[in-house]
mmCIF file as gemmi writes it, N, C-alpha and C atoms, coordinates in Angstrom:
data_model
loop_
_atom_site.group_PDB
_atom_site.id
_atom_site.type_symbol
_atom_site.label_atom_id
_atom_site.label_alt_id
_atom_site.label_comp_id
_atom_site.label_asym_id
_atom_site.label_entity_id
_atom_site.label_seq_id
_atom_site.pdbx_PDB_ins_code
_atom_site.Cartn_x
_atom_site.Cartn_y
_atom_site.Cartn_z
_atom_site.occupancy
_atom_site.B_iso_or_equiv
_atom_site.pdbx_formal_charge
_atom_site.auth_seq_id
_atom_site.auth_asym_id
_atom_site.pdbx_PDB_model_num
ATOM 1 N N . MET Axp A 1 ? 4.41 37.454 36.086 1 0 ? 1 A 1
ATOM 2 C CA . MET Axp A 1 ? 5.648 37.294 36.768 1 0 ? 1 A 1
ATOM 3 C C . MET Axp A 1 ? 6.029 38.625 37.406 1 0 ? 1 A 1
ATOM 4 N N . TYR Axp A 2 ? 6.617 38.554 38.578 1 0 ? 2 A 1
ATOM 5 C CA . TYR Axp A 2 ? 7.051 39.756 39.274 1 0 ? 2 A 1
ATOM 6 C C . TYR Axp A 2 ? 8.565 39.751 39.454 1 0 ? 2 A 1
ATOM 7 N N . GLU Axp A 3 ? 9.18 40.88 39.278 1 0 ? 3 A 1
ATOM 8 C CA . GLU Axp A 3 ? 10.593 41.09 39.567 1 0 ? 3 A 1
ATOM 9 C C . GLU Axp A 3 ? 10.629 42.38 40.379 1 0 ? 3 A 1
ATOM 10 N N . ASN Axp A 4 ? 10.594 42.255 41.696 1 0 ? 4 A 1
ATOM 11 C CA . ASN Axp A 4 ? 10.433 43.404 42.578 1 0 ? 4 A 1
ATOM 12 C C . ASN Axp A 4 ? 11.723 43.748 43.31 1 0 ? 4 A 1
ATOM 13 N N . ASP Axp A 5 ? 11.807 44.99 43.759 1 0 ? 5 A 1
ATOM 14 C CA . ASP Axp A 5 ? 12.887 45.444 44.619 1 0 ? 5 A 1
ATOM 15 C C . ASP Axp A 5 ? 12.269 45.911 45.933 1 0 ? 5 A 1
ATOM 16 N N . TYR Axp A 6 ? 12.958 45.637 47.035 1 0 ? 6 A 1
ATOM 17 C CA . TYR Axp A 6 ? 12.461 46.009 48.35 1 0 ? 6 A 1
ATOM 18 C C . TYR Axp A 6 ? 13.506 46.85 49.075 1 0 ? 6 A 1
ATOM 19 N N . VAL Axp A 7 ? 13.059 47.639 50.031 1 0 ? 7 A 1
ATOM 20 C CA . VAL Axp A 7 ? 13.951 48.467 50.833 1 0 ? 7 A 1
ATOM 21 C C . VAL Axp A 7 ? 13.425 48.458 52.273 1 0 ? 7 A 1
ATOM 22 N N . LYS Axp A 8 ? 14.355 48.466 53.222 1 0 ? 8 A 1
ATOM 23 C CA . LYS Axp A 8 ? 13.972 48.526 54.631 1 0 ? 8 A 1
ATOM 24 C C . LYS Axp A 8 ? 14.187 49.95 55.118 1 0 ? 8 A 1
ATOM 25 N N . GLU Axp A 9 ? 13.085 50.611 55.51 1 0 ? 9 A 1
ATOM 26 C CA . GLU Axp A 9 ? 13.135 51.986 55.997 1 0 ? 9 A 1
ATOM 27 C C . GLU Axp A 9 ? 12.637 52.028 57.424 1 0 ? 9 A 1
ATOM 28 N N . ASP Axp A 10 ? 13.474 52.5 58.32 1 0 ? 10 A 1
ATOM 29 C CA . ASP Axp A 10 ? 13.112 52.589 59.751 1 0 ? 10 A 1
ATOM 30 C C . ASP Axp A 10 ? 12.568 51.274 60.281 1 0 ? 10 A 1
ATOM 31 N N . GLY Axp A 11 ? 13.202 50.16 59.881 1 0 ? 11 A 1
ATOM 32 C CA . GLY Axp A 11 ? 12.811 48.846 60.382 1 0 ? 11 A 1
ATOM 33 C C . GLY Axp A 11 ? 11.599 48.233 59.698 1 0 ? 11 A 1
ATOM 34 N N . VAL Axp A 12 ? 11.066 48.897 58.671 1 0 ? 12 A 1
ATOM 35 C CA . VAL Axp A 12 ? 9.871 48.401 57.972 1 0 ? 12 A 1
ATOM 36 C C . VAL Axp A 12 ? 10.24 48.093 56.516 1 0 ? 12 A 1
ATOM 37 N N . TRP Axp A 13 ? 9.927 46.874 56.065 1 0 ? 13 A 1
ATOM 38 C CA . TRP Axp A 13 ? 10.172 46.509 54.669 1 0 ? 13 A 1
ATOM 39 C C . TRP Axp A 13 ? 9.089 47.115 53.784 1 0 ? 13 A 1
ATOM 40 N N . LYS Axp A 14 ? 9.527 47.737 52.677 1 0 ? 14 A 1
ATOM 41 C CA . LYS Axp A 14 ? 8.597 48.354 51.734 1 0 ? 14 A 1
ATOM 42 C C . LYS Axp A 14 ? 8.977 47.948 50.318 1 0 ? 14 A 1
ATOM 43 N N . ILE Axp A 15 ? 7.994 47.978 49.44 1 0 ? 15 A 1
ATOM 44 C CA . ILE Axp A 15 ? 8.259 47.707 48.025 1 0 ? 15 A 1
ATOM 45 C C . ILE Axp A 15 ? 8.831 48.978 47.411 1 0 ? 15 A 1
ATOM 46 N N . ARG Axp A 16 ? 10.029 48.865 46.861 1 0 ? 16 A 1
ATOM 47 C CA . ARG Axp A 16 ? 10.639 50.009 46.169 1 0 ? 16 A 1
ATOM 48 C C . ARG Axp A 16 ? 10.183 50.037 44.712 1 0 ? 16 A 1
ATOM 49 N N . ARG Axp A 17 ? 10.167 48.861 44.084 1 0 ? 17 A 1
ATOM 50 C CA . ARG Axp A 17 ? 9.767 48.762 42.672 1 0 ? 17 A 1
ATOM 51 C C . ARG Axp A 17 ? 8.946 47.498 42.495 1 0 ? 17 A 1
ATOM 52 N N . LEU Axp A 18 ? 7.75 47.641 41.99 1 0 ? 18 A 1
ATOM 53 C CA . LEU Axp A 18 ? 6.873 46.515 41.686 1 0 ? 18 A 1
ATOM 54 C C . LEU Axp A 18 ? 6.819 46.392 40.168 1 0 ? 18 A 1
ATOM 55 N N . ASP Axp A 19 ? 7.41 45.344 39.653 1 0 ? 19 A 1
ATOM 56 C CA . ASP Axp A 19 ? 7.498 45.17 38.207 1 0 ? 19 A 1
ATOM 57 C C . ASP Axp A 19 ? 6.738 43.911 37.811 1 0 ? 19 A 1
ATOM 58 N N . TYR Axp A 20 ? 5.505 44.088 37.396 1 0 ? 20 A 1
ATOM 59 C CA . TYR Axp A 20 ? 4.648 42.973 36.981 1 0 ? 20 A 1
ATOM 60 C C . TYR Axp A 20 ? 4.836 42.767 35.493 1 0 ? 20 A 1
ATOM 61 N N . MET Axp A 21 ? 5.341 41.598 35.118 1 0 ? 21 A 1
ATOM 62 C CA . MET Axp A 21 ? 5.595 41.294 33.707 1 0 ? 21 A 1
ATOM 63 C C . MET Axp A 21 ? 4.523 40.324 33.207 1 0 ? 21 A 1
ATOM 64 N N . MET Axp A 22 ? 3.407 40.871 32.809 1 0 ? 22 A 1
ATOM 65 C CA . MET Axp A 22 ? 2.303 40.045 32.347 1 0 ? 22 A 1
ATOM 66 C C . MET Axp A 22 ? 2.625 39.5 30.962 1 0 ? 22 A 1
ATOM 67 N N . GLN Axp A 23 ? 2.464 38.227 30.795 1 0 ? 23 A 1
ATOM 68 C CA . GLN Axp A 23 ? 2.669 37.604 29.497 1 0 ? 23 A 1
ATOM 69 C C . GLN Axp A 23 ? 1.365 37.595 28.698 1 0 ? 23 A 1
ATOM 70 N N . TRP Axp A 24 ? 0.283 37.256 29.353 1 0 ? 24 A 1
ATOM 71 C CA . TRP Axp A 24 ? -1.022 37.305 28.706 1 0 ? 24 A 1
ATOM 72 C C . TRP Axp A 24 ? -2.099 37.168 29.762 1 0 ? 24 A 1
ATOM 73 N N . GLN Axp A 25 ? -3.293 37.542 29.403 1 0 ? 25 A 1
ATOM 74 C CA . GLN Axp A 25 ? -4.474 37.335 30.236 1 0 ? 25 A 1
ATOM 75 C C . GLN Axp A 25 ? -5.65 37.128 29.306 1 0 ? 25 A 1
ATOM 76 N N . ALA Axp A 26 ? -6.668 36.488 29.805 1 0 ? 26 A 1
ATOM 77 C CA . ALA Axp A 26 ? -7.822 36.197 28.948 1 0 ? 26 A 1
ATOM 78 C C . ALA Axp A 26 ? -9.112 36.252 29.751 1 0 ? 26 A 1
ATOM 79 N N . ASP Axp A 27 ? -10.186 36.508 29.048 1 0 ? 27 A 1
ATOM 80 C CA . ASP Axp A 27 ? -11.513 36.425 29.654 1 0 ? 27 A 1
ATOM 81 C C . ASP Axp A 27 ? -11.891 34.96 29.769 1 0 ? 27 A 1
ATOM 82 N N . TYR Axp A 28 ? -12.412 34.567 30.891 1 0 ? 28 A 1
ATOM 83 C CA . TYR Axp A 28 ? -12.788 33.172 31.118 1 0 ? 28 A 1
ATOM 84 C C . TYR Axp A 28 ? -13.852 32.718 30.116 1 0 ? 28 A 1
ATOM 85 N N . GLU Axp A 29 ? -14.846 33.578 29.884 1 0 ? 29 A 1
ATOM 86 C CA . GLU Axp A 29 ? -15.981 33.198 29.037 1 0 ? 29 A 1
ATOM 87 C C . GLU Axp A 29 ? -15.586 32.95 27.584 1 0 ? 29 A 1
ATOM 88 N N . THR Axp A 30 ? -14.711 33.794 27.025 1 0 ? 30 A 1
ATOM 89 C CA . THR Axp A 30 ? -14.369 33.676 25.609 1 0 ? 30 A 1
ATOM 90 C C . THR Axp A 30 ? -13.072 32.914 25.357 1 0 ? 30 A 1
ATOM 91 N N . GLY Axp A 31 ? -12.229 32.773 26.376 1 0 ? 31 A 1
ATOM 92 C CA . GLY Axp A 31 ? -10.984 32.02 26.226 1 0 ? 31 A 1
ATOM 93 C C . GLY Axp A 31 ? -9.861 32.847 25.628 1 0 ? 31 A 1
ATOM 94 N N . TRP Axp A 32 ? -8.666 32.297 25.673 1 0 ? 32 A 1
ATOM 95 C CA . TRP Axp A 32 ? -7.483 33.048 25.252 1 0 ? 32 A 1
ATOM 96 C C . TRP Axp A 32 ? -7.453 33.331 23.759 1 0 ? 32 A 1
ATOM 97 N N . ALA Axp A 33 ? -8.018 32.449 22.942 1 0 ? 33 A 1
ATOM 98 C CA . ALA Axp A 33 ? -7.933 32.606 21.485 1 0 ? 33 A 1
ATOM 99 C C . ALA Axp A 33 ? -8.72 33.811 20.986 1 0 ? 33 A 1
ATOM 100 N N . LYS Axp A 34 ? -9.708 34.261 21.752 1 0 ? 34 A 1
ATOM 101 C CA . LYS Axp A 34 ? -10.542 35.387 21.312 1 0 ? 34 A 1
ATOM 102 C C . LYS Axp A 34 ? -10.358 36.603 22.203 1 0 ? 34 A 1
ATOM 103 N N . THR Axp A 35 ? -9.207 36.689 22.86 1 0 ? 35 A 1
ATOM 104 C CA . THR Axp A 35 ? -8.957 37.796 23.776 1 0 ? 35 A 1
ATOM 105 C C . THR Axp A 35 ? -7.943 38.754 23.184 1 0 ? 35 A 1
ATOM 106 N N . THR Axp A 36 ? -8.229 40.04 23.32 1 0 ? 36 A 1
ATOM 107 C CA . THR Axp A 36 ? -7.245 41.057 22.95 1 0 ? 36 A 1
ATOM 108 C C . THR Axp A 36 ? -6.596 41.546 24.241 1 0 ? 36 A 1
ATOM 109 N N . ALA Axp A 37 ? -5.432 42.125 24.116 1 0 ? 37 A 1
ATOM 110 C CA . ALA Axp A 37 ? -4.746 42.652 25.298 1 0 ? 37 A 1
ATOM 111 C C . ALA Axp A 37 ? -5.57 43.799 25.867 1 0 ? 37 A 1
ATOM 112 N N . HIS Axp A 38 ? -6.133 43.605 27.051 1 0 ? 38 A 1
ATOM 113 C CA . HIS Axp A 38 ? -6.969 44.653 27.606 1 0 ? 38 A 1
ATOM 114 C C . HIS Axp A 38 ? -6.378 45.293 28.857 1 0 ? 38 A 1
ATOM 115 N N . LEU Axp A 39 ? -5.185 44.894 29.246 1 0 ? 39 A 1
ATOM 116 C CA . LEU Axp A 39 ? -4.489 45.597 30.314 1 0 ? 39 A 1
ATOM 117 C C . LEU Axp A 39 ? -3.492 46.537 29.633 1 0 ? 39 A 1
ATOM 118 N N . GLN Axp A 40 ? -3.911 47.746 29.44 1 0 ? 40 A 1
ATOM 119 C CA . GLN Axp A 40 ? -3.111 48.729 28.703 1 0 ? 40 A 1
ATOM 120 C C . GLN Axp A 40 ? -2.196 49.489 29.661 1 0 ? 40 A 1
ATOM 121 N N . PRO Axp A 41 ? -1.069 49.994 29.158 1 0 ? 41 A 1
ATOM 122 C CA . PRO Axp A 41 ? -0.157 50.764 30.011 1 0 ? 41 A 1
ATOM 123 C C . PRO Axp A 41 ? -0.86 51.978 30.61 1 0 ? 41 A 1
ATOM 124 N N . ALA Axp A 42 ? -0.468 52.323 31.824 1 0 ? 42 A 1
ATOM 125 C CA . ALA Axp A 42 ? -1.04 53.49 32.493 1 0 ? 42 A 1
ATOM 126 C C . ALA Axp A 42 ? -0.647 54.756 31.75 1 0 ? 42 A 1
ATOM 127 N N . ALA Axp A 43 ? -1.537 55.733 31.76 1 0 ? 43 A 1
ATOM 128 C CA . ALA Axp A 43 ? -1.277 57 31.074 1 0 ? 43 A 1
ATOM 129 C C . ALA Axp A 43 ? -1.203 58.171 32.043 1 0 ? 43 A 1
ATOM 130 N N . VAL Axp A 44 ? -1.729 57.995 33.264 1 0 ? 44 A 1
ATOM 131 C CA . VAL Axp A 44 ? -1.762 59.074 34.247 1 0 ? 44 A 1
ATOM 132 C C . VAL Axp A 44 ? -1.202 58.555 35.574 1 0 ? 44 A 1
ATOM 133 N N . CYS Axp A 45 ? -0.327 59.348 36.185 1 0 ? 45 A 1
ATOM 134 C CA . CYS Axp A 45 ? 0.316 58.968 37.454 1 0 ? 45 A 1
ATOM 135 C C . CYS Axp A 45 ? -0.552 59.29 38.667 1 0 ? 45 A 1
ATOM 136 N N . TYR Axp A 46 ? -0.193 58.683 39.771 1 0 ? 46 A 1
ATOM 137 C CA . TYR Axp A 46 ? -0.74 59.023 41.078 1 0 ? 46 A 1
ATOM 138 C C . TYR Axp A 46 ? -0.207 60.406 41.451 1 0 ? 46 A 1
ATOM 139 N N . PRO Axp A 47 ? -0.937 61.302 42.005 1 0 ? 47 A 1
ATOM 140 C CA . PRO Axp A 47 ? -2.245 61.188 42.638 1 0 ? 47 A 1
ATOM 141 C C . PRO Axp A 47 ? -3.423 61.523 41.726 1 0 ? 47 A 1
ATOM 142 N N . GLU Axp A 48 ? -3.145 62.017 40.491 1 0 ? 48 A 1
ATOM 143 C CA . GLU Axp A 48 ? -4.262 62.32 39.589 1 0 ? 48 A 1
ATOM 144 C C . GLU Axp A 48 ? -5.092 61.071 39.32 1 0 ? 48 A 1
ATOM 145 N N . ASN Axp A 49 ? -4.422 59.925 39.156 1 0 ? 49 A 1
ATOM 146 C CA . ASN Axp A 49 ? -5.103 58.64 39.043 1 0 ? 49 A 1
ATOM 147 C C . ASN Axp A 49 ? -4.833 57.906 40.357 1 0 ? 49 A 1
ATOM 148 N N . PRO Axp A 50 ? -5.845 57.75 41.216 1 0 ? 50 A 1
ATOM 149 C CA . PRO Axp A 50 ? -5.63 57.156 42.537 1 0 ? 50 A 1
ATOM 150 C C . PRO Axp A 50 ? -4.995 55.765 42.509 1 0 ? 50 A 1
ATOM 151 N N . ILE Axp A 51 ? -5.149 55.036 41.414 1 0 ? 51 A 1
ATOM 152 C CA . ILE Axp A 51 ? -4.513 53.714 41.327 1 0 ? 51 A 1
ATOM 153 C C . ILE Axp A 51 ? -3.378 53.712 40.298 1 0 ? 51 A 1
ATOM 154 N N . GLY Axp A 52 ? -2.94 54.897 39.906 1 0 ? 52 A 1
ATOM 155 C CA . GLY Axp A 52 ? -1.888 55.022 38.905 1 0 ? 52 A 1
ATOM 156 C C . GLY Axp A 52 ? -0.497 54.782 39.477 1 0 ? 52 A 1
ATOM 157 N N . PRO Axp A 53 ? 0.477 54.62 38.593 1 0 ? 53 A 1
ATOM 158 C CA . PRO Axp A 53 ? 1.862 54.394 39.019 1 0 ? 53 A 1
ATOM 159 C C . PRO Axp A 53 ? 2.528 55.703 39.448 1 0 ? 53 A 1
ATOM 160 N N . ASP Axp A 54 ? 3.708 55.579 40.05 1 0 ? 54 A 1
ATOM 161 C CA . ASP Axp A 54 ? 4.486 56.765 40.428 1 0 ? 54 A 1
ATOM 162 C C . ASP Axp A 54 ? 5.106 57.428 39.206 1 0 ? 54 A 1
ATOM 163 N N . VAL Axp A 55 ? 5.498 56.611 38.215 1 0 ? 55 A 1
ATOM 164 C CA . VAL Axp A 55 ? 6.095 57.125 36.985 1 0 ? 55 A 1
ATOM 165 C C . VAL Axp A 55 ? 5.514 56.351 35.795 1 0 ? 55 A 1
ATOM 166 N N . ILE Axp A 56 ? 5.521 56.993 34.643 1 0 ? 56 A 1
ATOM 167 C CA . ILE Axp A 56 ? 5.09 56.35 33.403 1 0 ? 56 A 1
ATOM 168 C C . ILE Axp A 56 ? 6.339 55.852 32.678 1 0 ? 56 A 1
ATOM 169 N N . LEU Axp A 57 ? 6.309 54.6 32.247 1 0 ? 57 A 1
ATOM 170 C CA . LEU Axp A 57 ? 7.441 54.047 31.514 1 0 ? 57 A 1
ATOM 171 C C . LEU Axp A 57 ? 7.539 54.674 30.131 1 0 ? 57 A 1
ATOM 172 N N . PRO Axp A 58 ? 8.763 54.871 29.64 1 0 ? 58 A 1
ATOM 173 C CA . PRO Axp A 58 ? 8.895 55.307 28.247 1 0 ? 58 A 1
ATOM 174 C C . PRO Axp A 58 ? 8.398 54.199 27.321 1 0 ? 58 A 1
ATOM 175 N N . GLU Axp A 59 ? 7.947 54.561 26.142 1 0 ? 59 A 1
ATOM 176 C CA . GLU Axp A 59 ? 7.383 53.567 25.216 1 0 ? 59 A 1
ATOM 177 C C . GLU Axp A 59 ? 8.345 52.429 24.925 1 0 ? 59 A 1
ATOM 178 N N . THR Axp A 60 ? 9.643 52.697 24.984 1 0 ? 60 A 1
ATOM 179 C CA . THR Axp A 60 ? 10.631 51.646 24.708 1 0 ? 60 A 1
ATOM 180 C C . THR Axp A 60 ? 10.646 50.572 25.781 1 0 ? 60 A 1
ATOM 181 N N . GLN Axp A 61 ? 10.065 50.844 26.961 1 0 ? 61 A 1
ATOM 182 C CA . GLN Axp A 61 ? 10.049 49.871 28.05 1 0 ? 61 A 1
ATOM 183 C C . GLN Axp A 61 ? 8.687 49.224 28.259 1 0 ? 61 A 1
ATOM 184 N N . VAL Axp A 62 ? 7.677 49.633 27.499 1 0 ? 62 A 1
ATOM 185 C CA . VAL Axp A 62 ? 6.341 49.05 27.635 1 0 ? 62 A 1
ATOM 186 C C . VAL Axp A 62 ? 6.354 47.67 26.99 1 0 ? 62 A 1
ATOM 187 N N . ARG Axp A 63 ? 5.912 46.66 27.729 1 0 ? 63 A 1
ATOM 188 C CA . ARG Axp A 63 ? 5.89 45.293 27.213 1 0 ? 63 A 1
ATOM 189 C C . ARG Axp A 63 ? 4.525 44.981 26.603 1 0 ? 63 A 1
ATOM 190 N N . GLU Axp A 64 ? 4.536 44.553 25.373 1 0 ? 64 A 1
ATOM 191 C CA . GLU Axp A 64 ? 3.28 44.15 24.74 1 0 ? 64 A 1
ATOM 192 C C . GLU Axp A 64 ? 2.868 42.784 25.28 1 0 ? 64 A 1
ATOM 193 N N . THR Axp A 65 ? 1.577 42.556 25.318 1 0 ? 65 A 1
ATOM 194 C CA . THR Axp A 65 ? 1.062 41.269 25.771 1 0 ? 65 A 1
ATOM 195 C C . THR Axp A 65 ? 0.502 40.5 24.579 1 0 ? 65 A 1
ATOM 196 N N . TRP Axp A 66 ? -0.144 39.399 24.842 1 0 ? 66 A 1
ATOM 197 C CA . TRP Axp A 66 ? -0.717 38.537 23.815 1 0 ? 66 A 1
ATOM 198 C C . TRP Axp A 66 ? -1.351 39.369 22.712 1 0 ? 66 A 1
ATOM 199 N N . PRO Axp A 67 ? -1.096 39.083 21.457 1 0 ? 67 A 1
ATOM 200 C CA . PRO Axp A 67 ? -0.425 37.903 20.918 1 0 ? 67 A 1
ATOM 201 C C . PRO Axp A 67 ? 1.091 38.059 20.78 1 0 ? 67 A 1
ATOM 202 N N . HIS Axp A 68 ? 1.648 39.155 21.253 1 0 ? 68 A 1
ATOM 203 C CA . HIS Axp A 68 ? 3.095 39.347 21.199 1 0 ? 68 A 1
ATOM 204 C C . HIS Axp A 68 ? 3.747 38.539 22.311 1 0 ? 68 A 1
ATOM 205 N N . ARG Axp A 69 ? 5.023 38.246 22.148 1 0 ? 69 A 1
ATOM 206 C CA . ARG Axp A 69 ? 5.749 37.452 23.14 1 0 ? 69 A 1
ATOM 207 C C . ARG Axp A 69 ? 7.126 38.055 23.336 1 0 ? 69 A 1
ATOM 208 N N . GLN Axp A 70 ? 7.589 38.021 24.565 1 0 ? 70 A 1
ATOM 209 C CA . GLN Axp A 70 ? 8.952 38.448 24.833 1 0 ? 70 A 1
ATOM 210 C C . GLN Axp A 70 ? 9.536 37.575 25.938 1 0 ? 70 A 1
ATOM 211 N N . GLU Axp A 71 ? 10.847 37.433 25.912 1 0 ? 71 A 1
ATOM 212 C CA . GLU Axp A 71 ? 11.507 36.699 26.975 1 0 ? 71 A 1
ATOM 213 C C . GLU Axp A 71 ? 11.569 37.588 28.207 1 0 ? 71 A 1
ATOM 214 N N . VAL Axp A 72 ? 11.551 36.969 29.359 1 0 ? 72 A 1
ATOM 215 C CA . VAL Axp A 72 ? 11.595 37.702 30.612 1 0 ? 72 A 1
ATOM 216 C C . VAL Axp A 72 ? 12.898 37.359 31.325 1 0 ? 72 A 1
ATOM 217 N N . PRO Axp A 73 ? 13.862 38.277 31.342 1 0 ? 73 A 1
ATOM 218 C CA . PRO Axp A 73 ? 15.109 37.994 32.043 1 0 ? 73 A 1
ATOM 219 C C . PRO Axp A 73 ? 14.883 37.994 33.554 1 0 ? 73 A 1
ATOM 220 N N . MET Axp A 74 ? 15.623 37.174 34.26 1 0 ? 74 A 1
ATOM 221 C CA . MET Axp A 74 ? 15.519 37.095 35.71 1 0 ? 74 A 1
ATOM 222 C C . MET Axp A 74 ? 16.842 37.518 36.334 1 0 ? 74 A 1
ATOM 223 N N . SER Axp A 75 ? 16.775 38.139 37.479 1 0 ? 75 A 1
ATOM 224 C CA . SER Axp A 75 ? 17.989 38.571 38.158 1 0 ? 75 A 1
ATOM 225 C C . SER Axp A 75 ? 18.455 37.543 39.182 1 0 ? 75 A 1
ATOM 226 N N . PHE Axp A 76 ? 17.798 36.39 39.217 1 0 ? 76 A 1
ATOM 227 C CA . PHE Axp A 76 ? 18.15 35.356 40.19 1 0 ? 76 A 1
ATOM 228 C C . PHE Axp A 76 ? 18.336 34.03 39.464 1 0 ? 76 A 1
ATOM 229 N N . ALA Axp A 77 ? 19 33.114 40.113 1 0 ? 77 A 1
ATOM 230 C CA . ALA Axp A 77 ? 19.263 31.813 39.511 1 0 ? 77 A 1
ATOM 231 C C . ALA Axp A 77 ? 18 30.962 39.475 1 0 ? 77 A 1
ATOM 232 N N . HIS Axp A 78 ? 17.822 30.215 38.409 1 0 ? 78 A 1
ATOM 233 C CA . HIS Axp A 78 ? 16.714 29.283 38.277 1 0 ? 78 A 1
ATOM 234 C C . HIS Axp A 78 ? 16.92 28.16 39.297 1 0 ? 78 A 1
ATOM 235 N N . PRO Axp A 79 ? 15.876 27.751 40.038 1 0 ? 79 A 1
ATOM 236 C CA . PRO Axp A 79 ? 16.055 26.759 41.097 1 0 ? 79 A 1
ATOM 237 C C . PRO Axp A 79 ? 16.482 25.375 40.601 1 0 ? 79 A 1
ATOM 238 N N . VAL Axp A 80 ? 16.186 25.026 39.363 1 0 ? 80 A 1
ATOM 239 C CA . VAL Axp A 80 ? 16.56 23.714 38.84 1 0 ? 80 A 1
ATOM 240 C C . VAL Axp A 80 ? 17.828 23.802 38 1 0 ? 80 A 1
ATOM 241 N N . LEU Axp A 81 ? 17.887 24.764 37.127 1 0 ? 81 A 1
ATOM 242 C CA . LEU Axp A 81 ? 19.041 24.895 36.233 1 0 ? 81 A 1
ATOM 243 C C . LEU Axp A 81 ? 20.249 25.532 36.918 1 0 ? 81 A 1
ATOM 244 N N . ALA Axp A 82 ? 20.017 26.183 38.071 1 0 ? 82 A 1
ATOM 245 C CA . ALA Axp A 82 ? 21.065 26.827 38.863 1 0 ? 82 A 1
ATOM 246 C C . ALA Axp A 82 ? 21.84 27.87 38.062 1 0 ? 82 A 1
ATOM 247 N N . ALA Axp A 83 ? 21.167 28.528 37.163 1 0 ? 83 A 1
ATOM 248 C CA . ALA Axp A 83 ? 21.789 29.605 36.392 1 0 ? 83 A 1
ATOM 249 C C . ALA Axp A 83 ? 20.749 30.68 36.127 1 0 ? 83 A 1
ATOM 250 N N . ALA Axp A 84 ? 21.203 31.895 36.049 1 0 ? 84 A 1
ATOM 251 C CA . ALA Axp A 84 ? 20.278 32.996 35.778 1 0 ? 84 A 1
ATOM 252 C C . ALA Axp A 84 ? 19.962 33.041 34.284 1 0 ? 84 A 1
ATOM 253 N N . PHE Axp A 85 ? 18.705 33.246 33.958 1 0 ? 85 A 1
ATOM 254 C CA . PHE Axp A 85 ? 18.307 33.427 32.567 1 0 ? 85 A 1
ATOM 255 C C . PHE Axp A 85 ? 18.646 34.839 32.13 1 0 ? 85 A 1
ATOM 256 N N . ALA Axp A 86 ? 19.034 34.986 30.917 1 0 ? 86 A 1
ATOM 257 C CA . ALA Axp A 86 ? 19.262 36.298 30.33 1 0 ? 86 A 1
ATOM 258 C C . ALA Axp A 86 ? 18.474 36.345 29.027 1 0 ? 86 A 1
ATOM 259 N N . VAL Axp A 87 ? 18.153 37.546 28.566 1 0 ? 87 A 1
ATOM 260 C CA . VAL Axp A 87 ? 17.434 37.671 27.303 1 0 ? 87 A 1
ATOM 261 C C . VAL Axp A 87 ? 18.23 36.948 26.221 1 0 ? 87 A 1
ATOM 262 N N . GLY Axp A 88 ? 17.568 36.127 25.467 1 0 ? 88 A 1
ATOM 263 C CA . GLY Axp A 88 ? 18.212 35.367 24.408 1 0 ? 88 A 1
ATOM 264 C C . GLY Axp A 88 ? 18.54 33.937 24.803 1 0 ? 88 A 1
ATOM 265 N N . ASP Axp A 89 ? 18.51 33.616 26.101 1 0 ? 89 A 1
ATOM 266 C CA . ASP Axp A 89 ? 18.841 32.258 26.549 1 0 ? 89 A 1
ATOM 267 C C . ASP Axp A 89 ? 17.726 31.26 26.246 1 0 ? 89 A 1
ATOM 268 N N . PHE Axp A 90 ? 16.475 31.686 26.383 1 0 ? 90 A 1
ATOM 269 C CA . PHE Axp A 90 ? 15.369 30.745 26.305 1 0 ? 90 A 1
ATOM 270 C C . PHE Axp A 90 ? 15.097 30.262 24.881 1 0 ? 90 A 1
ATOM 271 N N . THR Axp A 91 ? 15.181 31.146 23.905 1 0 ? 91 A 1
ATOM 272 C CA . THR Axp A 91 ? 14.865 30.771 22.522 1 0 ? 91 A 1
ATOM 273 C C . THR Axp A 91 ? 15.714 29.612 22.031 1 0 ? 91 A 1
ATOM 274 N N . PRO Axp A 92 ? 17.043 29.602 22.219 1 0 ? 92 A 1
ATOM 275 C CA . PRO Axp A 92 ? 17.821 28.43 21.801 1 0 ? 92 A 1
ATOM 276 C C . PRO Axp A 92 ? 17.429 27.153 22.555 1 0 ? 92 A 1
ATOM 277 N N . MET Axp A 93 ? 17.061 27.302 23.838 1 0 ? 93 A 1
ATOM 278 C CA . MET Axp A 93 ? 16.65 26.134 24.618 1 0 ? 93 A 1
ATOM 279 C C . MET Axp A 93 ? 15.359 25.537 24.083 1 0 ? 93 A 1
ATOM 280 N N . GLN Axp A 94 ? 14.466 26.41 23.564 1 0 ? 94 A 1
ATOM 281 C CA . GLN Axp A 94 ? 13.177 25.956 23.05 1 0 ? 94 A 1
ATOM 282 C C . GLN Axp A 94 ? 13.358 24.963 21.913 1 0 ? 94 A 1
ATOM 283 N N . LYS Axp A 95 ? 14.402 25.104 21.147 1 0 ? 95 A 1
ATOM 284 C CA . LYS Axp A 95 ? 14.623 24.231 19.993 1 0 ? 95 A 1
ATOM 285 C C . LYS Axp A 95 ? 14.898 22.794 20.406 1 0 ? 95 A 1
ATOM 286 N N . LYS Axp A 96 ? 15.221 22.566 21.678 1 0 ? 96 A 1
ATOM 287 C CA . LYS Axp A 96 ? 15.477 21.223 22.174 1 0 ? 96 A 1
ATOM 288 C C . LYS Axp A 96 ? 14.185 20.427 22.351 1 0 ? 96 A 1
ATOM 289 N N . TRP Axp A 97 ? 13.067 21.134 22.488 1 0 ? 97 A 1
ATOM 290 C CA . TRP Axp A 97 ? 11.789 20.473 22.742 1 0 ? 97 A 1
ATOM 291 C C . TRP Axp A 97 ? 10.937 20.471 21.478 1 0 ? 97 A 1
ATOM 292 N N . PRO Axp A 98 ? 10.112 19.436 21.337 1 0 ? 98 A 1
ATOM 293 C CA . PRO Axp A 98 ? 9.233 19.391 20.145 1 0 ? 98 A 1
ATOM 294 C C . PRO Axp A 98 ? 8.217 20.501 20.133 1 0 ? 98 A 1
């Protein structure tokens, strides 16, 4: 899931913040049940790491992936529910479903 911010500079739209919130990923051959989280947080910034981020997140903001789980808050309204999700909203809703 992505929650991005954009900015228009000199008439050109640019990505200001690219926030990829990966919930899980798996190897096709072995499947999700035998996969460990292999997309680890970046440790070195650009330009030392040519594909590195501009800044390193503090450990308190690093999101763990499978087998850990976290809710993902959204800053926009859900297209069906017409309300924005906030952390803590989804867990009570889950109890409604088997």
